[in-house]
Amino acid sequence: MTIQEINVQIAEERNALLQHPLYNKIKTIPDLCAFMEGHVYAVWDFMSLLKALQQQLTCTTTPWFASPYPETRYLINEIVLAEESDLAYDGQRLSHFEMYLDAMLTANADTTSITALINNLKGGTPIFEAIAKTDLDTGIKEFLDFTFKTIEDGKAHEIAAAFTFGREDLIPSMFTEILKGFQQNFPETDLTKLVYYFERHIELDEDEHGPMAMKMISELCGEDNQKWNDVVVISKQALIKRYNLWNSIEKFIDKNQI
C-alpha cells in the first residue's frame, strides 16, 4: 500500500471533517471562546501522541543507543522542538499548548476545565479516570479516550497514524477554514496571539511536519500489509473522533446562541 492509497481510503471521513458546519458557526466572541474551550483538549493531547512517538522512535533512556529509524527520529525531534519550545508572538519560548492557553486568556475564554484536568493528572489520578470525572461532553471524552487508548496499546505505526492523518495532515486545511472569518467577524477584538498560533501551525505542518510525517508512516510500515491496513483503520477512527469533537463544540455554541 502507499500513502496515496491511504488518502483515497480515508477521503470520505477527511472531507466530512473539513466540511463540518462548525466552521460557519463561529460568528461572535462567545462562539470563538466556546470553540477554544473545546478545541484546547486536542491541542493538549497532541503532545502525548508526540511524546509517545518520541519514546518509541528515538532514544530517551540511558545508556543511549541510536534508534533504527534515522529519518523518523529526525522528524520527531524536530516536531518536539517546535511544539514544546517554539517562539511565541512576543518572542518568548513556549509550548504551543501554552501559547494556546495564553490566546484563550486574551480572548476571555475559560481555562478552568482544562487546568483542572491537568492538575488532577499531576496529582496522580490515572488518565482514563481523570477524563471520566470531568463534566466534558461525550464527544470530547471519547476523543481523549481514543488518543490515550492508542498510546496505551503501544503500536508505533498506529500512534503515528493517529498523529499523521488525524492531526498533522489535517491542520493546514482545518485551521485555514477557521481563520477565514476572523477579520470579518471580529474586527474589534485583539486576536493576534490566536491568529499567530493558527498561522504558525499552518506554516509548520504544511511545509515541513506534514510531509515528514508521511515519510514516517512509510518507514514504519515498510512492506508489511497488516501495518498499512492498521494505519487505515486508526486514521479513519481518528477522523471520526475529531468529527465528534467538533459536534460537541457545535452543540455548545448552538446552546449559547439560543
Short mmCIF file of C-alpha atoms in Angstrom, two decimals:
data_model
loop_
_atom_site.label_atom_id
_atom_site.label_comp_id
_atom_site.label_asym_id
_atom_site.label_seq_id
_atom_site.Cartn_x
_atom_site.Cartn_y
_atom_site.Cartn_z
CA MET A 1 0.00 0.00 0.00
CA THR A 2 1.04 3.64 -0.47
CA ILE A 3 0.30 6.98 1.16
CA GLN A 4 -1.82 7.87 -1.86
CA GLU A 5 -3.94 4.75 -1.38
CA ILE A 6 -4.47 5.60 2.29
CA ASN A 7 -5.61 9.09 1.32
CA VAL A 8 -8.18 7.58 -1.03
CA GLN A 9 -9.48 5.21 1.65
CA ILE A 10 -9.87 7.93 4.29
CA ALA A 11 -11.14 10.64 1.92
CA GLU A 12 -14.78 10.38 2.99
CA GLU A 13 -14.03 10.90 6.69
CA ARG A 14 -11.46 13.61 5.98
CA ASN A 15 -13.75 15.57 3.67
CA ALA A 16 -16.64 15.34 6.13
CA LEU A 17 -14.44 16.84 8.82
CA LEU A 18 -13.19 19.66 6.59
CA GLN A 19 -16.79 20.47 5.62
CA HIS A 20 -18.16 20.34 9.17
CA PRO A 21 -20.81 23.04 9.82
CA LEU A 22 -18.93 24.15 12.93
CA TYR A 23 -16.66 26.47 10.93
CA ASN A 24 -19.61 28.65 9.91
CA LYS A 25 -20.98 28.79 13.46
CA ILE A 26 -18.10 30.85 14.93
CA LYS A 27 -19.59 34.31 14.45
CA THR A 28 -19.19 36.05 17.81
CA ILE A 29 -16.52 36.24 20.52
CA PRO A 30 -18.60 33.95 22.81
CA ASP A 31 -18.76 31.46 19.90
CA LEU A 32 -15.00 31.67 19.49
CA CYS A 33 -14.45 31.19 23.22
CA ALA A 34 -16.73 28.13 23.19
CA PHE A 35 -14.71 26.74 20.28
CA MET A 36 -11.41 27.29 22.08
CA GLU A 37 -12.70 25.76 25.32
CA GLY A 38 -13.39 22.51 23.43
CA HIS A 39 -10.51 22.59 20.97
CA VAL A 40 -7.89 23.08 23.71
CA TYR A 41 -8.15 19.37 24.57
CA ALA A 42 -6.94 18.48 21.07
CA VAL A 43 -4.08 20.97 21.44
CA TRP A 44 -3.14 19.36 24.75
CA ASP A 45 -3.43 15.63 23.97
CA PHE A 46 -1.50 16.06 20.71
CA MET A 47 1.62 16.40 22.84
CA SER A 48 1.05 12.98 24.41
CA LEU A 49 0.85 11.40 20.94
CA LEU A 50 4.09 13.16 20.05
CA LYS A 51 5.83 12.13 23.27
CA ALA A 52 4.71 8.51 22.82
CA LEU A 53 6.35 8.55 19.39
CA GLN A 54 9.48 10.14 20.83
CA GLN A 55 9.72 7.39 23.44
CA GLN A 56 9.36 4.65 20.85
CA LEU A 57 11.23 6.03 17.86
CA THR A 58 14.12 7.91 19.42
CA CYS A 59 16.23 7.01 22.43
CA THR A 60 15.09 8.72 25.66
CA THR A 61 16.87 6.41 28.09
CA THR A 62 20.43 5.86 29.24
CA PRO A 63 22.72 4.40 28.16
CA TRP A 64 21.92 5.90 24.77
CA PHE A 65 21.70 3.87 21.56
CA ALA A 66 20.86 5.05 18.04
CA SER A 67 17.31 4.08 17.10
CA PRO A 68 16.78 2.12 13.86
CA TYR A 69 14.71 4.93 12.29
CA PRO A 70 17.11 7.76 11.28
CA GLU A 71 14.64 9.77 9.20
CA THR A 72 11.82 9.30 11.69
CA ARG A 73 13.86 10.24 14.75
CA TYR A 74 14.82 13.47 12.99
CA LEU A 75 11.15 14.19 12.31
CA ILE A 76 10.11 13.50 15.89
CA ASN A 77 12.91 15.54 17.44
CA GLU A 78 12.20 18.40 15.03
CA ILE A 79 8.50 18.45 15.91
CA VAL A 80 9.18 18.17 19.65
CA LEU A 81 11.48 21.18 19.42
CA ALA A 82 8.81 23.25 17.67
CA GLU A 83 5.83 22.07 19.71
CA GLU A 84 7.47 22.19 23.13
CA SER A 85 9.60 25.33 22.86
CA ASP A 86 8.62 27.45 19.87
CA LEU A 87 8.89 31.23 19.63
CA ALA A 88 5.65 32.80 20.78
CA TYR A 89 4.23 36.03 19.36
CA ASP A 90 6.08 38.13 21.95
CA GLY A 91 9.40 36.33 21.38
CA GLN A 92 9.46 34.14 24.48
CA ARG A 93 9.84 30.36 24.31
CA LEU A 94 6.60 28.50 24.95
CA SER A 95 4.99 25.20 24.02
CA HIS A 96 2.15 25.51 21.53
CA PHE A 97 -0.23 24.42 24.29
CA GLU A 98 0.95 27.29 26.49
CA MET A 99 0.60 29.65 23.53
CA TYR A 100 -2.97 28.46 23.06
CA LEU A 101 -3.82 28.94 26.75
CA ASP A 102 -2.39 32.45 26.53
CA ALA A 103 -4.56 33.15 23.48
CA MET A 104 -7.60 31.81 25.34
CA LEU A 105 -6.98 34.13 28.28
CA THR A 106 -6.54 37.10 25.96
CA ALA A 107 -9.94 36.32 24.38
CA ASN A 108 -11.51 35.79 27.85
CA ALA A 109 -12.15 32.09 27.21
CA ASP A 110 -12.50 29.84 30.26
CA THR A 111 -9.45 27.67 31.01
CA THR A 112 -10.82 26.26 34.29
CA SER A 113 -11.75 22.79 32.98
CA ILE A 114 -8.53 22.03 31.12
CA THR A 115 -6.49 23.31 34.06
CA ALA A 116 -8.47 21.14 36.49
CA LEU A 117 -7.91 18.04 34.33
CA ILE A 118 -4.16 18.65 34.18
CA ASN A 119 -3.98 19.31 37.93
CA ASN A 120 -5.80 16.03 38.61
CA LEU A 121 -3.31 14.18 36.44
CA LYS A 122 -0.38 15.89 38.13
CA GLY A 123 -1.88 14.78 41.44
CA GLY A 124 -1.69 11.14 40.36
CA THR A 125 -5.18 10.41 39.00
CA PRO A 126 -4.94 7.83 36.17
CA ILE A 127 -5.70 9.31 32.76
CA PHE A 128 -8.93 7.43 31.96
CA GLU A 129 -10.30 8.03 35.45
CA ALA A 130 -9.45 11.73 35.21
CA ILE A 131 -11.23 12.02 31.85
CA ALA A 132 -14.30 10.19 33.17
CA LYS A 133 -14.55 12.53 36.17
CA THR A 134 -14.78 15.67 34.03
CA ASP A 135 -18.05 17.33 33.01
CA LEU A 136 -16.98 17.36 29.38
CA ASP A 137 -19.38 16.42 26.61
CA THR A 138 -19.28 12.81 25.44
CA GLY A 139 -17.61 13.68 22.13
CA ILE A 140 -14.69 15.34 23.91
CA LYS A 141 -14.30 12.49 26.40
CA GLU A 142 -14.34 9.88 23.63
CA PHE A 143 -11.79 11.92 21.65
CA LEU A 144 -9.40 11.91 24.61
CA ASP A 145 -10.08 8.25 25.41
CA PHE A 146 -9.20 7.30 21.83
CA THR A 147 -5.91 9.19 21.98
CA PHE A 148 -4.76 7.60 25.21
CA LYS A 149 -6.05 4.13 24.28
CA THR A 150 -3.99 4.32 21.07
CA ILE A 151 -0.97 5.34 23.14
CA GLU A 152 -1.63 2.62 25.73
CA ASP A 153 -1.80 -0.08 23.04
CA GLY A 154 1.76 0.92 22.22
CA LYS A 155 1.97 0.17 18.49
CA ALA A 156 4.22 2.78 16.94
CA HIS A 157 2.63 2.66 13.48
CA GLU A 158 -0.86 3.13 14.95
CA ILE A 159 0.24 6.06 17.12
CA ALA A 160 1.90 7.50 14.02
CA ALA A 161 -1.34 7.06 12.05
CA ALA A 162 -3.39 8.98 14.62
CA PHE A 163 -0.66 11.61 14.73
CA THR A 164 -0.26 11.96 10.96
CA PHE A 165 -3.70 11.54 9.42
CA GLY A 166 -5.70 12.61 12.47
CA ARG A 167 -3.59 15.69 13.22
CA GLU A 168 -0.60 16.85 11.14
CA ASP A 169 -2.09 16.28 7.68
CA LEU A 170 -5.38 17.90 8.72
CA ILE A 171 -4.23 21.05 10.42
CA PRO A 172 -3.38 23.34 7.46
CA SER A 173 -6.77 22.85 5.76
CA MET A 174 -8.72 22.85 9.02
CA PHE A 175 -7.11 25.94 10.51
CA THR A 176 -7.41 27.79 7.19
CA GLU A 177 -11.18 27.24 7.36
CA ILE A 178 -11.30 28.60 10.91
CA LEU A 179 -9.21 31.67 10.04
CA LYS A 180 -11.36 32.66 7.06
CA GLY A 181 -13.93 34.56 9.07
CA PHE A 182 -11.71 36.07 11.75
CA GLN A 183 -11.10 39.51 10.26
CA GLN A 184 -14.70 39.77 9.09
CA ASN A 185 -16.35 38.62 12.31
CA PHE A 186 -14.03 40.02 14.99
CA PRO A 187 -12.59 43.33 13.73
CA GLU A 188 -12.76 44.99 17.16
CA THR A 189 -11.11 42.22 19.18
CA ASP A 190 -7.39 41.63 19.56
CA LEU A 191 -6.91 38.02 18.48
CA THR A 192 -3.28 38.48 17.48
CA LYS A 193 -2.00 35.63 19.63
CA LEU A 194 -4.64 33.18 18.39
CA VAL A 195 -4.10 34.10 14.74
CA TYR A 196 -0.34 33.70 15.28
CA TYR A 197 -0.94 30.22 16.76
CA PHE A 198 -3.06 29.13 13.78
CA GLU A 199 -0.75 30.64 11.16
CA ARG A 200 2.32 29.12 12.82
CA HIS A 201 0.73 25.67 12.70
CA ILE A 202 -0.30 26.08 9.09
CA GLU A 203 3.23 27.12 8.17
CA LEU A 204 4.96 24.29 10.06
CA ASP A 205 2.58 21.47 9.18
CA GLU A 206 2.04 22.30 5.53
CA ASP A 207 5.67 22.96 4.63
CA GLU A 208 7.61 20.72 7.00
CA HIS A 209 5.93 18.45 9.52
CA GLY A 210 3.13 17.10 7.31
CA PRO A 211 5.39 15.76 4.53
CA MET A 212 7.88 14.43 7.10
CA ALA A 213 5.09 12.61 8.95
CA MET A 214 4.13 10.87 5.70
CA LYS A 215 7.70 9.60 5.38
CA MET A 216 7.47 8.32 8.96
CA ILE A 217 4.40 6.22 8.07
CA SER A 218 6.20 4.73 5.08
CA GLU A 219 9.30 3.96 7.14
CA LEU A 220 7.32 2.32 9.96
CA CYS A 221 5.08 0.22 7.70
CA GLY A 222 7.61 -0.78 5.06
CA GLU A 223 6.34 -3.82 3.18
CA ASP A 224 4.06 -5.01 5.99
CA ASN A 225 0.49 -5.02 4.60
CA GLN A 226 -1.05 -5.58 8.02
CA LYS A 227 0.58 -2.42 9.33
CA TRP A 228 -0.70 -0.44 6.34
CA ASN A 229 -4.20 -1.78 6.99
CA ASP A 230 -3.89 -0.83 10.66
CA VAL A 231 -2.97 2.69 9.60
CA VAL A 232 -6.16 2.96 7.55
CA VAL A 233 -8.32 1.74 10.45
CA ILE A 234 -6.74 4.04 13.05
CA SER A 235 -6.78 7.02 10.68
CA LYS A 236 -10.49 6.60 9.98
CA GLN A 237 -11.21 6.28 13.70
CA ALA A 238 -9.12 9.37 14.47
CA LEU A 239 -11.03 11.42 11.89
CA ILE A 240 -14.39 10.22 13.19
CA LYS A 241 -13.41 11.07 16.77
CA ARG A 242 -12.33 14.54 15.62
CA TYR A 243 -15.66 14.97 13.81
CA ASN A 244 -17.49 14.06 17.01
CA LEU A 245 -15.32 16.52 18.94
CA TRP A 246 -16.47 19.19 16.50
CA ASN A 247 -20.08 18.02 17.09
CA SER A 248 -19.66 18.58 20.82
CA ILE A 249 -18.30 22.08 20.30
CA GLU A 250 -21.02 22.91 17.77
CA LYS A 251 -23.65 21.77 20.25
CA PHE A 252 -22.19 24.04 22.92
CA ILE A 253 -22.14 27.03 20.53
CA ASP A 254 -25.76 26.36 19.47
CA LYS A 255 -26.82 26.25 23.12
CA ASN A 256 -25.19 29.62 23.76
CA GLN A 257 -26.90 31.15 20.73
CA ILE A 258 -30.41 30.31 21.89
#
